[in-house]
GROMACS .gro file of C-alpha atoms in nm:
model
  192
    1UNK     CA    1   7.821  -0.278  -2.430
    2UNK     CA    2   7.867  -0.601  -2.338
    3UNK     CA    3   8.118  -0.733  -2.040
    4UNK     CA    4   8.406  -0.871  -2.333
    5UNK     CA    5   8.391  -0.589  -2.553
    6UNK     CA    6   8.445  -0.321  -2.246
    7UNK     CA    7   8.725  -0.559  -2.063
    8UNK     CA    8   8.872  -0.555  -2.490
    9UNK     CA    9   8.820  -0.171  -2.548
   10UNK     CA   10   8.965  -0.042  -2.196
   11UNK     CA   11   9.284  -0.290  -2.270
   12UNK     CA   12   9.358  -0.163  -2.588
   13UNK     CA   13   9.325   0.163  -2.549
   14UNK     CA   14   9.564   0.120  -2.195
   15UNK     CA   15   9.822  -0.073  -2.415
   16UNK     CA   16   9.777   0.185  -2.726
   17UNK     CA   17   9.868   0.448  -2.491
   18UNK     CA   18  10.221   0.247  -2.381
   19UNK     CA   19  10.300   0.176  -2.730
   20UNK     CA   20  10.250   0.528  -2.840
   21UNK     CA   21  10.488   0.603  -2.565
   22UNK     CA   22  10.737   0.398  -2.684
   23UNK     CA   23  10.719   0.567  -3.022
   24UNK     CA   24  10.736   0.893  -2.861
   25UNK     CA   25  11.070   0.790  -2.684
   26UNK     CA   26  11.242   0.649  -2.958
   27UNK     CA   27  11.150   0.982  -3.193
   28UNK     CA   28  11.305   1.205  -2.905
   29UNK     CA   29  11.611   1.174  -3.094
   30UNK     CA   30  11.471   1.279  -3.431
   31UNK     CA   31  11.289   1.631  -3.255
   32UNK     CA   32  11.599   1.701  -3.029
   33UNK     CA   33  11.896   1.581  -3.239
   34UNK     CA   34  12.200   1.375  -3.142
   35UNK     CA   35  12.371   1.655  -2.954
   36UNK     CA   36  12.092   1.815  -2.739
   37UNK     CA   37  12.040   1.456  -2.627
   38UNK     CA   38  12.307   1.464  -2.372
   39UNK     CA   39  12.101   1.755  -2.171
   40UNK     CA   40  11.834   1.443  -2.146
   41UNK     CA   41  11.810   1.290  -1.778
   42UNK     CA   42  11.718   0.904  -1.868
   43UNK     CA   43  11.663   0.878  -1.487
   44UNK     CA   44  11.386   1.118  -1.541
   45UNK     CA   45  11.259   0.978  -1.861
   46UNK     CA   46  11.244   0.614  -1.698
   47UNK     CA   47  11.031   0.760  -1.415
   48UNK     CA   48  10.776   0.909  -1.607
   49UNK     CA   49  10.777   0.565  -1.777
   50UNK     CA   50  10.718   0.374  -1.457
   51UNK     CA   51  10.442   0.625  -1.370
   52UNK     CA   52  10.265   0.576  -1.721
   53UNK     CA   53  10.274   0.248  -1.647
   54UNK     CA   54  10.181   0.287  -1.319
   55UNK     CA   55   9.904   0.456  -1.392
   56UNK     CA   56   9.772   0.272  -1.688
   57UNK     CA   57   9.778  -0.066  -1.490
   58UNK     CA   58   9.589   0.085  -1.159
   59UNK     CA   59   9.315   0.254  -1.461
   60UNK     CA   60   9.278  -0.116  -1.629
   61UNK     CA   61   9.273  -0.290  -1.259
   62UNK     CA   62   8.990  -0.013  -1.144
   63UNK     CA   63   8.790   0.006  -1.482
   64UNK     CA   64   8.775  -0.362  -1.500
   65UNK     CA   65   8.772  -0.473  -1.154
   66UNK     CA   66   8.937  -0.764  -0.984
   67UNK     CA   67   9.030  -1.058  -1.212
   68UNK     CA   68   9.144  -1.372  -1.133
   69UNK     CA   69   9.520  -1.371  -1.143
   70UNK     CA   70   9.519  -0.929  -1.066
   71UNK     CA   71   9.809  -0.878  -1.306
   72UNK     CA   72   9.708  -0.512  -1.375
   73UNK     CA   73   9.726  -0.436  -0.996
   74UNK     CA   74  10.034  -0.629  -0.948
   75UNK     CA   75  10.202  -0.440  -1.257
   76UNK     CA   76  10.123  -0.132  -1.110
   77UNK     CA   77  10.257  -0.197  -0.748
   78UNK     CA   78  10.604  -0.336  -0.902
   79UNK     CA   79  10.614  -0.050  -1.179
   80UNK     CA   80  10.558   0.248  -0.914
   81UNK     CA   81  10.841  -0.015  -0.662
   82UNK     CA   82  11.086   0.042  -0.974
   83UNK     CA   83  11.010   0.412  -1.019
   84UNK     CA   84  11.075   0.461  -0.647
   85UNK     CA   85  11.388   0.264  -0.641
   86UNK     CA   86  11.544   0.466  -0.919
   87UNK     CA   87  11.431   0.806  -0.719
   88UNK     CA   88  11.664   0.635  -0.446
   89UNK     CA   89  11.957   0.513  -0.612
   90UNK     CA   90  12.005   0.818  -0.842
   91UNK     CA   91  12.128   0.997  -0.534
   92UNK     CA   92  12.352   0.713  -0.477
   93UNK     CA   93  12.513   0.607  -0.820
   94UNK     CA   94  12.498   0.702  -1.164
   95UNK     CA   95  12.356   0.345  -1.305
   96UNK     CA   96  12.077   0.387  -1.094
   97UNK     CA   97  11.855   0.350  -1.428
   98UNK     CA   98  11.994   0.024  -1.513
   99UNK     CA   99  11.948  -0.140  -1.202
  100UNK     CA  100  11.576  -0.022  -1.145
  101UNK     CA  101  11.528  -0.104  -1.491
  102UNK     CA  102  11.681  -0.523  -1.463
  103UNK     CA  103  11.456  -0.506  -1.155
  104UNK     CA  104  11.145  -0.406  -1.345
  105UNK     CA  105  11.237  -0.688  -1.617
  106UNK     CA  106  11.259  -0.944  -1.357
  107UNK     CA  107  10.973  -0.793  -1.113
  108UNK     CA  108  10.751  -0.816  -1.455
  109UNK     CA  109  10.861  -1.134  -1.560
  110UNK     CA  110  10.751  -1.266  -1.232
  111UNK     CA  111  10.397  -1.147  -1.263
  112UNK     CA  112  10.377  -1.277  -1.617
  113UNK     CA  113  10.527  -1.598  -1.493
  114UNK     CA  114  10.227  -1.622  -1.226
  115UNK     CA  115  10.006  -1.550  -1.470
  116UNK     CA  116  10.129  -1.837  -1.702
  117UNK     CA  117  10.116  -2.036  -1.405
  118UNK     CA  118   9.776  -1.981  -1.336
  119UNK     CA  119   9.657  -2.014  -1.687
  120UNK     CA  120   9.832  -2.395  -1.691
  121UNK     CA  121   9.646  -2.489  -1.337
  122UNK     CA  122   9.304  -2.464  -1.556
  123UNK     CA  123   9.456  -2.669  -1.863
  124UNK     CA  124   9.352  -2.324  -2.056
  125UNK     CA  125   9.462  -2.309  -2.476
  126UNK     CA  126   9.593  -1.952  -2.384
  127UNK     CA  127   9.868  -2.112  -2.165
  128UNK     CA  128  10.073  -2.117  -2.508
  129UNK     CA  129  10.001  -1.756  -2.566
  130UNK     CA  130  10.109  -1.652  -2.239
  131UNK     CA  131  10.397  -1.861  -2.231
  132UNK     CA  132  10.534  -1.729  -2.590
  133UNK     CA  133  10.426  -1.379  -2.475
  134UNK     CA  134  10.670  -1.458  -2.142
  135UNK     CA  135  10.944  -1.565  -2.346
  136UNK     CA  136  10.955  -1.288  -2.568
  137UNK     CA  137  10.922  -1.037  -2.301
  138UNK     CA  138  11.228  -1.174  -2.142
  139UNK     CA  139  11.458  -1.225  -2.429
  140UNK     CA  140  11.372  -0.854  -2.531
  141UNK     CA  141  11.435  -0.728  -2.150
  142UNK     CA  142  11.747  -0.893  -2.148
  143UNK     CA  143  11.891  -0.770  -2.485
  144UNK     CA  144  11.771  -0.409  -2.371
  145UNK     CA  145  11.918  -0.438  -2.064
  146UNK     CA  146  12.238  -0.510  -2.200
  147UNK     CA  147  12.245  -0.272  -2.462
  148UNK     CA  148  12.181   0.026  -2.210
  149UNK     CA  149  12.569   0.076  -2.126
  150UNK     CA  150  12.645   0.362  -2.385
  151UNK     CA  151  12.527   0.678  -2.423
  152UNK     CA  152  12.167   0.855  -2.331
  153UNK     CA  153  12.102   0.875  -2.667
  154UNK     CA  154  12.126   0.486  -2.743
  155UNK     CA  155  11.954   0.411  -2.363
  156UNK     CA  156  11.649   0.672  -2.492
  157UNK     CA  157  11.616   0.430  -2.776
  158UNK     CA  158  11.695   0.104  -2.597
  159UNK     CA  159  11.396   0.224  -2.353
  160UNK     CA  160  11.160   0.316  -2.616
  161UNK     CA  161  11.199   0.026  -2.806
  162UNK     CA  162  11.117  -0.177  -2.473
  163UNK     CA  163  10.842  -0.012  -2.412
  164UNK     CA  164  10.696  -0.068  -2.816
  165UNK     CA  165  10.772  -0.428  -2.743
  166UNK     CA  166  10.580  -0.428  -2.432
  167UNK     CA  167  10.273  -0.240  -2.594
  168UNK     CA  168  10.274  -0.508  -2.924
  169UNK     CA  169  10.287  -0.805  -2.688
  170UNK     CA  170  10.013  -0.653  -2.474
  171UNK     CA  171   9.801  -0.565  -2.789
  172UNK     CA  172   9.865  -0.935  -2.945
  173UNK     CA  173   9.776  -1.117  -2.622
  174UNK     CA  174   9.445  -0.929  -2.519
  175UNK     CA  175   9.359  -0.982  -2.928
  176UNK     CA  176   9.455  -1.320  -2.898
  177UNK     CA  177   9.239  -1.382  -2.564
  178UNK     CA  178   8.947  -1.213  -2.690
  179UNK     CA  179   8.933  -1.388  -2.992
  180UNK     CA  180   8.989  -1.740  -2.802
  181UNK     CA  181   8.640  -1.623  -2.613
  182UNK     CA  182   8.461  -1.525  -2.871
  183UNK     CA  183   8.218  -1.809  -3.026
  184UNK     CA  184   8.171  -1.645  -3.381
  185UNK     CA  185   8.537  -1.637  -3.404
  186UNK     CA  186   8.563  -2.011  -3.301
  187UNK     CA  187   8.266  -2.106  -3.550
  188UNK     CA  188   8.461  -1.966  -3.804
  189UNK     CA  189   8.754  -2.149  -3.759
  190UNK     CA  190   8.639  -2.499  -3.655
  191UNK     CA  191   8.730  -2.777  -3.928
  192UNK     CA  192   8.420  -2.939  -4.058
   0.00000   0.00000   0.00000
């Protein structure tokens, strides 16, 4: 197996796993119901997100080794900061999941920012991907972060559908990038 197609399977099946997640949180209202949805700690399902996450990015970073920018690593550290930081302030106040979560939005935007950053320094074509994939991310973090005042069953949603939005923009940007490196790909498409 050659060094793209590994770096492309081990992604996709790291961001299939997130988006499945997703799915599985915003379903938990379908196999619950509406009323048993108020015994549901979001605290504790925003935790097990963050360590998911966690966990997913530290399995890309060692799998693939270093890469130039170290997104997956970075990810990981600022995913397992959030999960942490919601273990602190849930002893302290009941929005502690909104506040670790507009943390991880911004924490993650940052990374992705860096990682735009560093794609524009090289005068790469996926600096455009990168940046649309920032822009979304942040529009959608924002509109979920502002929809989580209400109850646990609209923040279980609100989360889930985050997290499928995070696993679709993943998927589309390591598709994207692979097929950017891949000649046949650009054969095919070059005007004659």
């Amino acid at each position: 197996m050659t060094k793209n197609k590994k770096k492309f399977l081990v992604n996709m099946i790291g961001n299939l796993i997130i988006f499945l997640m997703g799915i599985a949180y915003i379903s938990m209202p379908t196999y619950y119901g509406i009323d048993m949805m108020e015994n549901i700690e979001i605290n504790n399902l925003f935790l097990s997100f963050t360590i998911i996450y966690a966990t997913v990015n530290l399995g890309i970073f060692l799998i693939l080794g270093k890469n130039p920018n170290n997104e997956s690593i970075n990810l990981c550290i600022i995913s397992s900061i959030s999960g942490i930081l919601n273990i602190i302030l849930a002893n302290y106040t009941e929005k502690a999941f909104m506040i670790s979560f507009a943390i991880l939005i911004f924490l993650i935007t940052a990374i992705k920012l860096f990682t735009v950053d560093y794609y524009h320094d090289r005068k790469d074509a996926y600096y455009y991907i990168e940046g649309l994939c920032l822009g979304v991310f942040f529009v959608v973090g924002i509109v979920t972060a502002i929809n989580m005042f209400g109850s646990s069953y609209l923040q279980t949603m609100m989360l889930g559908f985050f997290i499928v939005i995070i696993g679709i923009l993943r998927i589309f940007n390591v598709s994207i990038k692979t097929m950017l490196k891949s000649k046949r790909f650009l054969q095919k498409i070059k005007l004659k």
